[in-house]
Amino acid sequence: MEERRPHPLLAQVPLTVSPFISLPTATTLPYTYKSLPSTLPPASTGEDNGIDKPRYVVSASGHAAHPDEIIASCKALQAHLQKIQDDAERTIREWEDGIKERELAEKRRLAPGWLDREEKILEPAKKQKSVAMTSARVVPEQNIMDSQDGGPAVRSLTEEKAAEGEELDRAFGGMGLR
């Protein structure tokens, strides 16, 4: 009951032979070819040491696995992600430390010794008078208003002001008043 006639629709399509298309040919095997045995030995890289666990968890793509394999792969993935996160945090920390070190180096370049001391308020140091000068001019502290007729307190105060003016002239140069 076999019919050797082609389908009526296919019979209407003409067949052409194209020189650009070549049909596959059978490959010739070398003389040293040996066929594989029908039963293969267990894999040498198996983690189960020859114990096959039933793979009853099947994904939508058709991949089957045992729950222990799934847990092991999840732990390996988690360890890998933790390593990547630790590396990223270490890189960021090194980057921030480098920025702080560069800023500190710049500050030390601008004001050497400033950051190395605990005292941070700058105050001008008062000039200490030598012992010889203080012994020559021992004047008791008096209020200007207490002295009468321009006593020694007034004279020492005006002399002291004049000395400060001369000192400023020496430091900043003479600035004559016009």
mmCIF file of C-alpha atoms in Angstrom:
data_model
loop_
_atom_site.group_PDB
_atom_site.id
_atom_site.type_symbol
_atom_site.label_atom_id
_atom_site.label_comp_id
_atom_site.label_asym_id
_atom_site.label_seq_id
_atom_site.Cartn_x
_atom_site.Cartn_y
_atom_site.Cartn_z
ATOM 1 C CA MET A 1 0.000 0.000 0.000
ATOM 2 C CA GLU A 2 2.949 2.248 -0.280
ATOM 3 C CA GLU A 3 2.528 4.994 -2.729
ATOM 4 C CA ARG A 4 5.619 6.069 -4.571
ATOM 5 C CA ARG A 5 4.024 9.140 -6.010
ATOM 6 C CA PRO A 6 5.032 12.544 -4.623
ATOM 7 C CA HIS A 7 2.570 14.887 -3.051
ATOM 8 C CA PRO A 8 0.641 16.868 -5.702
ATOM 9 C CA LEU A 9 1.836 20.249 -4.369
ATOM 10 C CA LEU A 10 5.460 19.139 -4.253
ATOM 11 C CA ALA A 11 5.201 17.830 -7.784
ATOM 12 C CA GLN A 12 4.434 21.360 -8.986
ATOM 13 C CA VAL A 13 7.766 22.774 -7.594
ATOM 14 C CA PRO A 14 10.590 22.372 -10.103
ATOM 15 C CA LEU A 15 13.923 21.109 -8.736
ATOM 16 C CA THR A 16 17.083 22.858 -9.798
ATOM 17 C CA VAL A 17 20.662 21.886 -9.316
ATOM 18 C CA SER A 18 22.898 24.642 -7.966
ATOM 19 C CA PRO A 19 26.664 24.544 -8.412
ATOM 20 C CA PHE A 20 27.062 26.613 -5.220
ATOM 21 C CA ILE A 21 25.508 24.058 -2.892
ATOM 22 C CA SER A 22 27.303 20.838 -2.153
ATOM 23 C CA LEU A 23 25.724 18.036 -0.220
ATOM 24 C CA PRO A 24 27.639 16.627 2.729
ATOM 25 C CA THR A 25 29.826 13.631 2.023
ATOM 26 C CA ALA A 26 30.687 10.775 4.332
ATOM 27 C CA THR A 27 33.939 11.218 6.212
ATOM 28 C CA THR A 28 36.580 8.592 6.083
ATOM 29 C CA LEU A 29 37.915 7.426 9.435
ATOM 30 C CA PRO A 30 41.593 6.750 10.080
ATOM 31 C CA TYR A 31 42.782 3.157 10.387
ATOM 32 C CA THR A 32 43.726 3.766 14.048
ATOM 33 C CA TYR A 33 40.154 4.632 14.992
ATOM 34 C CA LYS A 34 38.741 2.662 17.916
ATOM 35 C CA SER A 35 35.135 2.872 18.893
ATOM 36 C CA LEU A 36 34.189 3.807 22.427
ATOM 37 C CA PRO A 37 33.077 1.044 24.760
ATOM 38 C CA SER A 38 29.391 0.896 25.484
ATOM 39 C CA THR A 39 29.978 1.502 29.229
ATOM 40 C CA LEU A 40 32.256 4.317 30.347
ATOM 41 C CA PRO A 41 34.153 4.274 33.655
ATOM 42 C CA PRO A 42 33.139 6.893 36.281
ATOM 43 C CA ALA A 43 34.664 10.360 35.911
ATOM 44 C CA SER A 44 37.959 10.894 37.747
ATOM 45 C CA THR A 45 37.053 14.490 38.651
ATOM 46 C CA GLY A 46 33.850 13.546 40.442
ATOM 47 C CA GLU A 47 33.358 15.154 43.827
ATOM 48 C CA ASP A 48 31.148 12.334 45.010
ATOM 49 C CA ASN A 49 34.006 9.763 45.064
ATOM 50 C CA GLY A 50 32.082 7.375 42.874
ATOM 51 C CA ILE A 51 28.784 7.785 44.735
ATOM 52 C CA ASP A 52 26.053 8.920 42.371
ATOM 53 C CA LYS A 53 23.349 10.961 44.035
ATOM 54 C CA PRO A 54 19.971 10.951 42.391
ATOM 55 C CA ARG A 55 19.379 14.138 40.457
ATOM 56 C CA TYR A 56 15.720 14.717 40.986
ATOM 57 C CA VAL A 57 15.606 18.524 40.905
ATOM 58 C CA VAL A 58 15.028 19.448 37.268
ATOM 59 C CA SER A 59 15.078 23.033 36.001
ATOM 60 C CA ALA A 60 12.939 24.413 33.208
ATOM 61 C CA SER A 61 15.896 24.151 30.826
ATOM 62 C CA GLY A 62 16.196 20.434 31.526
ATOM 63 C CA HIS A 63 19.258 20.560 33.798
ATOM 64 C CA ALA A 64 19.007 18.037 36.624
ATOM 65 C CA ALA A 65 20.870 18.309 39.934
ATOM 66 C CA HIS A 66 20.876 16.992 43.466
ATOM 67 C CA PRO A 67 19.989 19.502 46.244
ATOM 68 C CA ASP A 68 23.487 19.139 47.745
ATOM 69 C CA GLU A 69 24.993 20.199 44.429
ATOM 70 C CA ILE A 70 22.673 23.210 44.305
ATOM 71 C CA ILE A 71 23.595 24.206 47.876
ATOM 72 C CA ALA A 72 27.308 23.781 47.128
ATOM 73 C CA SER A 73 27.075 25.949 44.009
ATOM 74 C CA CYS A 74 25.119 28.606 45.943
ATOM 75 C CA LYS A 75 27.766 28.669 48.688
ATOM 76 C CA ALA A 76 30.528 28.922 46.092
ATOM 77 C CA LEU A 77 28.676 31.802 44.411
ATOM 78 C CA GLN A 78 28.156 33.528 47.764
ATOM 79 C CA ALA A 79 31.859 33.145 48.642
ATOM 80 C CA HIS A 80 32.827 34.535 45.232
ATOM 81 C CA LEU A 81 30.507 37.547 45.626
ATOM 82 C CA GLN A 82 31.821 38.190 49.165
ATOM 83 C CA LYS A 83 35.407 38.096 47.863
ATOM 84 C CA ILE A 84 34.541 40.565 45.109
ATOM 85 C CA GLN A 85 32.831 42.880 47.622
ATOM 86 C CA ASP A 86 35.783 42.699 50.033
ATOM 87 C CA ASP A 87 38.199 43.488 47.210
ATOM 88 C CA ALA A 88 36.063 46.458 46.135
ATOM 89 C CA GLU A 89 35.842 47.811 49.704
ATOM 90 C CA ARG A 90 39.608 47.389 50.161
ATOM 91 C CA THR A 91 40.241 49.235 46.886
ATOM 92 C CA ILE A 92 37.935 52.101 47.937
ATOM 93 C CA ARG A 93 39.586 52.258 51.382
ATOM 94 C CA GLU A 94 43.075 52.399 49.786
ATOM 95 C CA TRP A 95 41.863 55.113 47.396
ATOM 96 C CA GLU A 96 40.431 57.220 50.255
ATOM 97 C CA ASP A 97 43.588 56.709 52.356
ATOM 98 C CA GLY A 98 45.692 57.834 49.403
ATOM 99 C CA ILE A 99 43.588 61.001 49.073
ATOM 100 C CA LYS A 100 43.976 61.725 52.801
ATOM 101 C CA GLU A 101 47.744 61.156 52.633
ATOM 102 C CA ARG A 102 48.084 63.500 49.642
ATOM 103 C CA GLU A 103 46.032 66.193 51.403
ATOM 104 C CA LEU A 104 48.110 65.777 54.569
ATOM 105 C CA ALA A 105 51.334 66.000 52.567
ATOM 106 C CA GLU A 106 50.070 69.194 50.904
ATOM 107 C CA LYS A 107 49.141 70.686 54.277
ATOM 108 C CA ARG A 108 52.561 69.786 55.705
ATOM 109 C CA ARG A 109 54.195 71.351 52.676
ATOM 110 C CA LEU A 110 52.265 74.606 53.186
ATOM 111 C CA ALA A 111 52.660 74.764 56.990
ATOM 112 C CA PRO A 112 55.447 72.457 58.196
ATOM 113 C CA GLY A 113 55.135 71.460 61.851
ATOM 114 C CA TRP A 114 51.586 72.761 62.187
ATOM 115 C CA LEU A 115 49.912 69.352 62.142
ATOM 116 C CA ASP A 116 52.567 67.731 64.325
ATOM 117 C CA ARG A 117 51.802 69.857 67.372
ATOM 118 C CA GLU A 118 48.844 69.801 69.702
ATOM 119 C CA GLU A 119 48.732 73.569 70.034
ATOM 120 C CA LYS A 120 46.671 74.906 67.174
ATOM 121 C CA ILE A 121 46.124 78.564 68.129
ATOM 122 C CA LEU A 122 48.780 80.911 66.882
ATOM 123 C CA GLU A 123 49.645 83.692 69.307
ATOM 124 C CA PRO A 124 52.514 86.092 68.929
ATOM 125 C CA ALA A 125 55.166 85.485 71.534
ATOM 126 C CA LYS A 126 55.882 88.397 73.814
ATOM 127 C CA LYS A 127 59.405 89.648 73.619
ATOM 128 C CA GLN A 128 61.306 88.833 76.766
ATOM 129 C CA LYS A 129 63.406 91.706 78.001
ATOM 130 C CA SER A 130 66.886 90.847 79.122
ATOM 131 C CA VAL A 131 67.768 90.922 82.817
ATOM 132 C CA ALA A 132 70.179 93.818 82.361
ATOM 133 C CA MET A 133 67.529 96.074 80.849
ATOM 134 C CA THR A 134 64.923 95.298 83.490
ATOM 135 C CA SER A 135 67.297 95.952 86.369
ATOM 136 C CA ALA A 136 68.254 99.340 84.931
ATOM 137 C CA ARG A 137 64.645 100.496 84.616
ATOM 138 C CA VAL A 138 62.808 99.194 87.640
ATOM 139 C CA VAL A 139 59.718 101.329 87.781
ATOM 140 C CA PRO A 140 56.843 100.441 90.078
ATOM 141 C CA GLU A 141 53.549 99.916 88.315
ATOM 142 C CA GLN A 142 51.474 103.065 88.711
ATOM 143 C CA ASN A 143 48.408 104.345 87.079
ATOM 144 C CA ILE A 144 48.919 107.483 84.999
ATOM 145 C CA MET A 145 46.023 109.159 86.731
ATOM 146 C CA ASP A 146 47.544 108.591 90.157
ATOM 147 C CA SER A 147 50.704 110.530 89.421
ATOM 148 C CA GLN A 148 50.807 114.289 89.598
ATOM 149 C CA ASP A 149 52.650 116.695 87.359
ATOM 150 C CA GLY A 150 53.860 114.012 84.946
ATOM 151 C CA GLY A 151 55.894 111.976 87.392
ATOM 152 C CA PRO A 152 58.178 109.053 86.584
ATOM 153 C CA ALA A 153 55.257 106.780 85.599
ATOM 154 C CA VAL A 154 54.230 109.122 82.781
ATOM 155 C CA ARG A 155 57.787 109.523 81.559
ATOM 156 C CA SER A 156 58.478 105.771 81.535
ATOM 157 C CA LEU A 157 55.229 105.138 79.661
ATOM 158 C CA THR A 158 56.053 107.697 76.963
ATOM 159 C CA GLU A 159 59.586 106.331 76.649
ATOM 160 C CA GLU A 160 58.177 102.822 76.287
ATOM 161 C CA LYS A 161 55.738 103.955 73.555
ATOM 162 C CA ALA A 162 58.546 105.716 71.705
ATOM 163 C CA ALA A 163 60.681 102.559 71.867
ATOM 164 C CA GLU A 164 57.808 100.517 70.413
ATOM 165 C CA GLY A 165 57.419 103.045 67.582
ATOM 166 C CA GLU A 166 61.124 102.871 66.792
ATOM 167 C CA GLU A 167 60.923 99.097 66.815
ATOM 168 C CA LEU A 168 58.014 99.144 64.350
ATOM 169 C CA ASP A 169 59.943 101.589 62.121
ATOM 170 C CA ARG A 170 62.865 99.209 62.076
ATOM 171 C CA ALA A 171 60.632 96.243 61.238
ATOM 172 C CA PHE A 172 58.490 97.876 58.550
ATOM 173 C CA GLY A 173 60.630 100.766 57.451
ATOM 174 C CA GLY A 174 60.144 104.418 58.203
ATOM 175 C CA MET A 175 56.791 105.687 57.117
ATOM 176 C CA GLY A 176 56.959 109.412 57.475
ATOM 177 C CA LEU A 177 53.756 111.331 58.088
ATOM 178 C CA ARG A 178 53.070 114.112 55.584
#
